[in-house]
Coordinates of C-alpha atoms in Angstrom, one line a residue:
X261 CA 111.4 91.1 78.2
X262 CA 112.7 94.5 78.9
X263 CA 113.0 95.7 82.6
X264 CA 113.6 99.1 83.6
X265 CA 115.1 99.7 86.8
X266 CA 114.9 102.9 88.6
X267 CA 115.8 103.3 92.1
X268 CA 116.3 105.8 94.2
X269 CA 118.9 105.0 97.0
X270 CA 118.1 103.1 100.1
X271 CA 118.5 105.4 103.4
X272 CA 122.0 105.5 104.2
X273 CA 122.4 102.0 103.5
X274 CA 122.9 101.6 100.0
X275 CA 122.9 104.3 97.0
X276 CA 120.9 104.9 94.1
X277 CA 123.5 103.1 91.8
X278 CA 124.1 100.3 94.5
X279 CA 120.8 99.5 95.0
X280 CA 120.4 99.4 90.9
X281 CA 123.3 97.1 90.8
X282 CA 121.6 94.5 93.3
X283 CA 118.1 94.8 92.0
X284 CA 119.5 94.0 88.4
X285 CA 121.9 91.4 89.7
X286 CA 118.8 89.7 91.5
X287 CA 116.7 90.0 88.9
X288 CA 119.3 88.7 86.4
X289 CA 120.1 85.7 88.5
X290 CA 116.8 84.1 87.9
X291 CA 115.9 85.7 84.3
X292 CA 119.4 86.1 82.4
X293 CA 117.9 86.8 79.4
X294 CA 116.0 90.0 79.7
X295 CA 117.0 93.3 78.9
X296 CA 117.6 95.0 81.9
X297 CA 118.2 98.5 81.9
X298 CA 119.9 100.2 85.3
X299 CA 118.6 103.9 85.6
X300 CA 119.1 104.9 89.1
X301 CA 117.1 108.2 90.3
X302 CA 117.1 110.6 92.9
X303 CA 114.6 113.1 94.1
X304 CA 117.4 115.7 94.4
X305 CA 118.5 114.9 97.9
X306 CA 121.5 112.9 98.7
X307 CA 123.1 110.8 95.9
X308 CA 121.8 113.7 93.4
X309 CA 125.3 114.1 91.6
X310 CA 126.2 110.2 90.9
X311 CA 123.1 109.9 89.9
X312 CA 123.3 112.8 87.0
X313 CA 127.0 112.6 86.5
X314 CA 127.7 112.5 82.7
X315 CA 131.6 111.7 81.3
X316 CA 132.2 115.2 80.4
X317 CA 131.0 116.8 83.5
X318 CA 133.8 118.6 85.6
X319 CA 133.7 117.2 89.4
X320 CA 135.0 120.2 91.4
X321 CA 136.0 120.1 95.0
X322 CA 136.2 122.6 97.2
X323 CA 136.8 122.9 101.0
X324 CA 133.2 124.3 102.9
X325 CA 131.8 124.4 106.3
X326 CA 129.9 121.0 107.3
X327 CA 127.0 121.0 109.1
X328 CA 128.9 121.2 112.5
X329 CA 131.0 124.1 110.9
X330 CA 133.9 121.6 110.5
X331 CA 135.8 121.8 107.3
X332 CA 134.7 119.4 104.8
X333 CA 135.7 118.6 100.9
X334 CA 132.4 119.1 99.0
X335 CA 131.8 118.5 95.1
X336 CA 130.1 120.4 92.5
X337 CA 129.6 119.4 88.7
X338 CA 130.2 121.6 86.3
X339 CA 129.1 121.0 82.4
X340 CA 130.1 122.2 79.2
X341 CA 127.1 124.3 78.8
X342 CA 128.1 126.7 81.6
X343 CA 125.3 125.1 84.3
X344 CA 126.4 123.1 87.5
X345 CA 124.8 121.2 89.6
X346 CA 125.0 120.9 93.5
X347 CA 123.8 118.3 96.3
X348 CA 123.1 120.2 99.4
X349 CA 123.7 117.6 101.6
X350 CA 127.5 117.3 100.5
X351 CA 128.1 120.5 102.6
X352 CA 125.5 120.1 105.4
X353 CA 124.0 116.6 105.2
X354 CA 122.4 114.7 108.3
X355 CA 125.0 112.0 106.9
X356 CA 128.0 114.4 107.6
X357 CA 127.0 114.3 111.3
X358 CA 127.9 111.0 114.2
X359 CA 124.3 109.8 115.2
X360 CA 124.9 110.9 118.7
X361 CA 126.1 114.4 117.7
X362 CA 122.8 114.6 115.9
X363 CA 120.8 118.2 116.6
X364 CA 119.5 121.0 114.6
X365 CA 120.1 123.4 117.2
X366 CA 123.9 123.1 116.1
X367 CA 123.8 122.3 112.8
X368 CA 124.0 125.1 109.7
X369 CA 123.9 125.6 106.3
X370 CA 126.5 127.7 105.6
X371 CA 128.7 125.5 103.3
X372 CA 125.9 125.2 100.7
X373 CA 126.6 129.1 100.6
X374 CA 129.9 128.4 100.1
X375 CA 129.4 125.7 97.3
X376 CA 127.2 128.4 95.6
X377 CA 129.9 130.9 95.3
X378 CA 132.0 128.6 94.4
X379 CA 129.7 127.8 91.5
X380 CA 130.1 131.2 90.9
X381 CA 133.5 131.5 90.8
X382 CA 134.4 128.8 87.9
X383 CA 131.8 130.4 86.0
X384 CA 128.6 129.0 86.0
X385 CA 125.4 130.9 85.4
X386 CA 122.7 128.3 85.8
X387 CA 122.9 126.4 88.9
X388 CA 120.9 123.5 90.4
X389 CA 120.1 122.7 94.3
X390 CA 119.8 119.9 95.3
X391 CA 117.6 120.0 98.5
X392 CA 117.0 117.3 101.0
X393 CA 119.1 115.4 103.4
X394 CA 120.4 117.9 105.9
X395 CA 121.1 118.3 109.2
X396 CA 120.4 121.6 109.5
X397 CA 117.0 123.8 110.3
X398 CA 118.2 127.3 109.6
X399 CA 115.7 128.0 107.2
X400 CA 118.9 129.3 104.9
X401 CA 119.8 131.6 107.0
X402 CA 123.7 130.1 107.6
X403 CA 123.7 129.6 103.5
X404 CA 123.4 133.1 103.3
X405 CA 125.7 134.2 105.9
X406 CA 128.3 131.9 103.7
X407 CA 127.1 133.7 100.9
X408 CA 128.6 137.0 102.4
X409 CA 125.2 138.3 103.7
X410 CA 124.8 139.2 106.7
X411 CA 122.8 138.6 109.0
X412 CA 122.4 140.2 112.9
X413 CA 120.7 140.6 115.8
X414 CA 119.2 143.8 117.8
X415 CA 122.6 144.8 118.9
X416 CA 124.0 144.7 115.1
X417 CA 126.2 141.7 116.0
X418 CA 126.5 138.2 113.5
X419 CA 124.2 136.0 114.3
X420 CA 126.1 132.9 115.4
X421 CA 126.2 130.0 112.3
X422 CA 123.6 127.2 113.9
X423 CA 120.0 127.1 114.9
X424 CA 120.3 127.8 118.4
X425 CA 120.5 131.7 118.1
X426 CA 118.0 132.2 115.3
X427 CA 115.5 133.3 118.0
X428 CA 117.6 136.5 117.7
X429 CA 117.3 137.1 114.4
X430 CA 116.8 141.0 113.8
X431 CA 118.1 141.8 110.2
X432 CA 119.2 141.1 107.3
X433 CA 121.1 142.7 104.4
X434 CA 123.9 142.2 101.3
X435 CA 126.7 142.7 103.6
X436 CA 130.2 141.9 101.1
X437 CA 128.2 139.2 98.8
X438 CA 128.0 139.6 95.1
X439 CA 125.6 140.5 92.5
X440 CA 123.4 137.5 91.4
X441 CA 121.1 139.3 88.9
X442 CA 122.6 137.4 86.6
X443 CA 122.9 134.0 87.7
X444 CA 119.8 131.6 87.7
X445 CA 119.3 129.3 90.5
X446 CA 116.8 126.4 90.6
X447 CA 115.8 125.0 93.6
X448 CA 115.5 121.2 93.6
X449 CA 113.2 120.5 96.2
X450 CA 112.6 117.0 97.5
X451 CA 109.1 118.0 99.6
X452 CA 106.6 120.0 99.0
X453 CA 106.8 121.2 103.2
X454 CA 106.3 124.7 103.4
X455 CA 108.9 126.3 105.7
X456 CA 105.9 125.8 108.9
X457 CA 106.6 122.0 108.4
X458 CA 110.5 122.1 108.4
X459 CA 111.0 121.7 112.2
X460 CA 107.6 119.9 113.1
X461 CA 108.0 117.1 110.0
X462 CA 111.5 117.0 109.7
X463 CA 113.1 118.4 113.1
X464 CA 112.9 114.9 114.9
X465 CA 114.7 112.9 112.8
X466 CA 117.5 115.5 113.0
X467 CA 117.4 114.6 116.3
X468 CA 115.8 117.7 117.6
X469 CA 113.4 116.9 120.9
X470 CA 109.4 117.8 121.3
X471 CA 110.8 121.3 123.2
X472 CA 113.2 122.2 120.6
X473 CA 111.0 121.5 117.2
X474 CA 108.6 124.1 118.4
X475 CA 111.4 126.4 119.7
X476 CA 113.2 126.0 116.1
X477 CA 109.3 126.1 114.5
X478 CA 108.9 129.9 116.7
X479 CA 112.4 130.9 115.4
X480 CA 111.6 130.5 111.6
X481 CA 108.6 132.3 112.2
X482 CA 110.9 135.7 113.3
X483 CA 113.2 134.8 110.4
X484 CA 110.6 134.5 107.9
X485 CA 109.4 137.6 109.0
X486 CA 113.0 139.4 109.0
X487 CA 114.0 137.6 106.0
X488 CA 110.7 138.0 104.0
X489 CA 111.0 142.1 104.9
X490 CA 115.0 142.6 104.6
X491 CA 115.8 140.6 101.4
X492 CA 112.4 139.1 99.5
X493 CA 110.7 142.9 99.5
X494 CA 107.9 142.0 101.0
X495 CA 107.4 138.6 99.4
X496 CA 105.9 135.9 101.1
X497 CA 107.9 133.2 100.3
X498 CA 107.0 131.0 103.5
X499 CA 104.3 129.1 102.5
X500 CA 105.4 128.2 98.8
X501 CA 106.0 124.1 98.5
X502 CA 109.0 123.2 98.8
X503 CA 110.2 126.6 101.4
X504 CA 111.0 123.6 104.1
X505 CA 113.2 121.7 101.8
X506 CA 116.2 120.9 103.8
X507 CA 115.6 122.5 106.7
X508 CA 114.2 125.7 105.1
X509 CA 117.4 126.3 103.2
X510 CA 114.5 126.3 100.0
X511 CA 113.3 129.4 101.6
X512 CA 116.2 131.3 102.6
X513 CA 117.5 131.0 99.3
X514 CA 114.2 132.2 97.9
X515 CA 114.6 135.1 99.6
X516 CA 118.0 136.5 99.3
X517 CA 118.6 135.6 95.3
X518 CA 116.8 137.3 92.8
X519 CA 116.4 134.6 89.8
X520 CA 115.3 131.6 92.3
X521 CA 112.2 129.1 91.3
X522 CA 111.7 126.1 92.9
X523 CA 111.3 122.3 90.9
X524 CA 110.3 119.0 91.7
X525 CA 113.5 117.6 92.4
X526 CA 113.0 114.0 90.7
X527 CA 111.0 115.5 87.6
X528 CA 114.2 117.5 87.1
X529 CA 116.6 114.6 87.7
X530 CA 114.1 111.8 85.5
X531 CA 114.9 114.0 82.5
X532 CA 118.6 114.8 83.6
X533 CA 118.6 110.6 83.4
X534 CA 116.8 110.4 80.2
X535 CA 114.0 108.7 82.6
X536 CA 111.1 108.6 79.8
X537 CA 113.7 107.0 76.8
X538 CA 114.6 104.1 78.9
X539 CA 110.6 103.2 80.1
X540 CA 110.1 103.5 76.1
X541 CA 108.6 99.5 74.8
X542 CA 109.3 98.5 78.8
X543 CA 107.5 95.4 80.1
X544 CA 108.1 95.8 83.3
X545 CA 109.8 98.6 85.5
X546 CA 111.3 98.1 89.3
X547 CA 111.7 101.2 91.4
X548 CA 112.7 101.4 95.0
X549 CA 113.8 102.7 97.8
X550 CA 115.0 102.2 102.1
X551 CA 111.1 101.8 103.3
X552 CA 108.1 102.8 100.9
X553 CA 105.7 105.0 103.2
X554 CA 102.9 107.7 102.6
X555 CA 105.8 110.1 102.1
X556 CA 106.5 107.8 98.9
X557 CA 103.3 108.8 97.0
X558 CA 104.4 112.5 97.3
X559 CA 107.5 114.1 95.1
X560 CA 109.6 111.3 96.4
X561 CA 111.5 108.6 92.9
X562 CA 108.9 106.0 93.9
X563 CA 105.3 108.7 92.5
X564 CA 107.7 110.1 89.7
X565 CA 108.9 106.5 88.4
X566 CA 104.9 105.3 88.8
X567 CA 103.8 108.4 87.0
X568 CA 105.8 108.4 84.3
X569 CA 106.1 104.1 84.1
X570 CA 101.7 104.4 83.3
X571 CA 101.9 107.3 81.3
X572 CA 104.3 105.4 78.6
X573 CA 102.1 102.3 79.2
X574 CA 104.3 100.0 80.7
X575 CA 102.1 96.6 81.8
X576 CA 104.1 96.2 85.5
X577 CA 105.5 98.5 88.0
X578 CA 106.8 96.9 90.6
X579 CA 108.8 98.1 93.5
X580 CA 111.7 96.6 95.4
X581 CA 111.8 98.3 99.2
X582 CA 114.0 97.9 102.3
X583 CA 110.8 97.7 104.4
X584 CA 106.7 99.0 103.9
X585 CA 105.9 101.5 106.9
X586 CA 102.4 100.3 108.3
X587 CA 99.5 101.9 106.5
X588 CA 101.1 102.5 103.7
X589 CA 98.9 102.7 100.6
X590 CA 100.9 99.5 98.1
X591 CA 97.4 98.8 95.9
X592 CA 99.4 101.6 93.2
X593 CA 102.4 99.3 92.3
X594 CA 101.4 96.0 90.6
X595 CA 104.2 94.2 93.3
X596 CA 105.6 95.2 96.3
X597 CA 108.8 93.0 97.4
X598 CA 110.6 93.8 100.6
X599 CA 113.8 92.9 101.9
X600 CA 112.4 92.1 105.4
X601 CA 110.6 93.9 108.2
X602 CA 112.8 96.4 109.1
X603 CA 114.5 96.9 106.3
X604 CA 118.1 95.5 105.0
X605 CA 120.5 93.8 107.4
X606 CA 124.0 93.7 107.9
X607 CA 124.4 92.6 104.2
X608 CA 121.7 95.3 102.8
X609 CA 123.0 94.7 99.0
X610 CA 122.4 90.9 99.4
X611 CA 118.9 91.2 101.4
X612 CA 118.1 93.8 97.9
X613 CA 119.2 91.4 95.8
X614 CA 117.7 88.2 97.2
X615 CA 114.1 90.6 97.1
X616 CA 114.7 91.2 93.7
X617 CA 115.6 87.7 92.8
X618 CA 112.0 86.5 94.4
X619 CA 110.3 89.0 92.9
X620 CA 111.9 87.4 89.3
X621 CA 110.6 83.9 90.3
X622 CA 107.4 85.5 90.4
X623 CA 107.2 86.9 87.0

């Protein structure tokens, strides 16, 4: 039998490729003889560039603000065809930031600017975002202060990198950054939010309070306005899908670069993977991911693996999950196996594999 696995990664616990590894090893324990083939997914948020990697990619790493505006190292791919590929949550990712230092109103974007440019700089003139995963709800605006915009308040003074003085926001303009006319950029966006839902949905789990999601949700209001007038020419690029990605970082980009569009993240990174070959003459296909929830069935790896695991006629999809949220709608996947209630334990690549390995006996 031939068993297509296709995970994304497991919520800060284990990664696409880890959680791959122990689904296969599981599953291999019981059934040794199958052909099992390991194609780990992402829906462009974190994990995005192991996931893509190929041999003759070049990992570049370059020193960018984190999310805290602490210097971090940060990787970009470049490939031989003159495109790179970045992971937005390497420069301003909710992982980047201790649990208890956890809040939006401190947290920027700026790095991912800085990754951009430095895209730029070796050459590349296609480059992929990867959007999801951040700490940050600055709807862009510190990307494109790292970019070299800039952008002020009434008194023609910076505004300050972090959400807490986006309130302010008065203008924006090209300050010293360069030309991108000629550079394409594709937005990989991981929701379909628009920029409305990037503090409400998302703010909490940032670690932002009841008070400060709709004081963040009020101060991407003024800078959708500000950046909408100063740098998308009148463009309404608030309420496109995917504008809330990562905090609103899908928007601000939007705005400011010229040759922007916006992708479903995991369609993008299923043909990256060569997604569709592998389900080709499948039996049976596992995807997977930290806790399957309604969120699952949207652009998340979990709707992209089902979609594409019926359209090449595969008999089973299955799923093997950290935990099932309550509510959630399972009756899609042919079998649901979760680790436990809550998700993985101490040992989350045994608990995954052990899941796995029941959900072999079964078949």
């Amino acid at each position: 039998m031939k068993v297509v696995i296709a995970p994304d990664g497991f919520g800060g616990t284990l990664t696409a490729l880890e959680a791959a590894d122990a689904i296969a090893d599981g599953w291999l324990g019981e059934r040794p003889d199958d052909d099992v083939v390991l194609v780990p997914m992402s829906d462009g948020g974190e994990g995005l560039l192991d996931v893509v990697a190929r041999p003759d990619d070049t990992w570049i790493v370059t020193e960018v603000a984190g999310p805290l505006g602490h210097p971090v190292d940060a990787a970009l791919l470049l490939r031989s065809d003159g495109s790179a590929l970045i992971e937005s949550a390497r420069a301003c990712g909710l992982a980047l930031v201790p649990s208890e230092r956890r809040t939006p109103r401190l947290a920027t974007s700026y790095g991912v600017g800085e990754l951009l440019d430095a895209a730029r700089d070796v050459g590349a003139t296609r480059i992929s975002v990867g959007l999801g995963g951040s700490a940050s709800v600055d709807g862009g605006a510190g990307a494109l202060t790292g970019l070299g915009l800039r952008v002020t308040v009434a008194d023609g003074s910076g505004l300050k990198i972090g959400d807490d003085d986006l309130h302010r926001v008065a203008a924006a303009s090209w300050g010293w950054a360069e030309d991108w006319s000629g550079i394409e950029v594709v937005l990989l966006a991981d929701v379909p939010h628009v920029l409305a839902d990037a503090a409400r949905v998302f703010g909490p789990q940032k670690g932002a309070t009841p008070d400060e999601v709709e004081g963040l949700t009020a101060a991407l209001g003024t800078w959708a306005d500000v950046a909408e007038r100063d740098l998308a020419r009148g463009q309404r690029h608030r309420d496109e899908p995917g504008s809330g990605a990562a905090g609103g970082l899908g928007f601000g980009l939007r705005c400011a670069l010229p040759t922007t569009s916006v992708a479903r993240g995991v369609d993008v990174v299923a043909d990256l993977v060569g997604l569709d070959d592998a389900l080709a003459g499948a039996d049976l296909v596992i995807t997977g991911e930290g806790r399957l929830d309604q969120t699952s069935w949207t652009t998340k790896v979990v709707a992209a693996v089902h979609e594409r695991a019926r359209a090449a006629g595969v008999a089973t999809v299955a799923a093997v999950v950290g935990s099932v949220s309550t509510g959630t709608d399972t009756e899609r996947l042919d079998v649901v196996e979760s680790a436990s209630e809550s998700g993985p334990g101490p040992d989350p690549s045994g608990d995954v594999e052990a899941a796995a390995a029941r959900l072999a006996r079964r078949h």
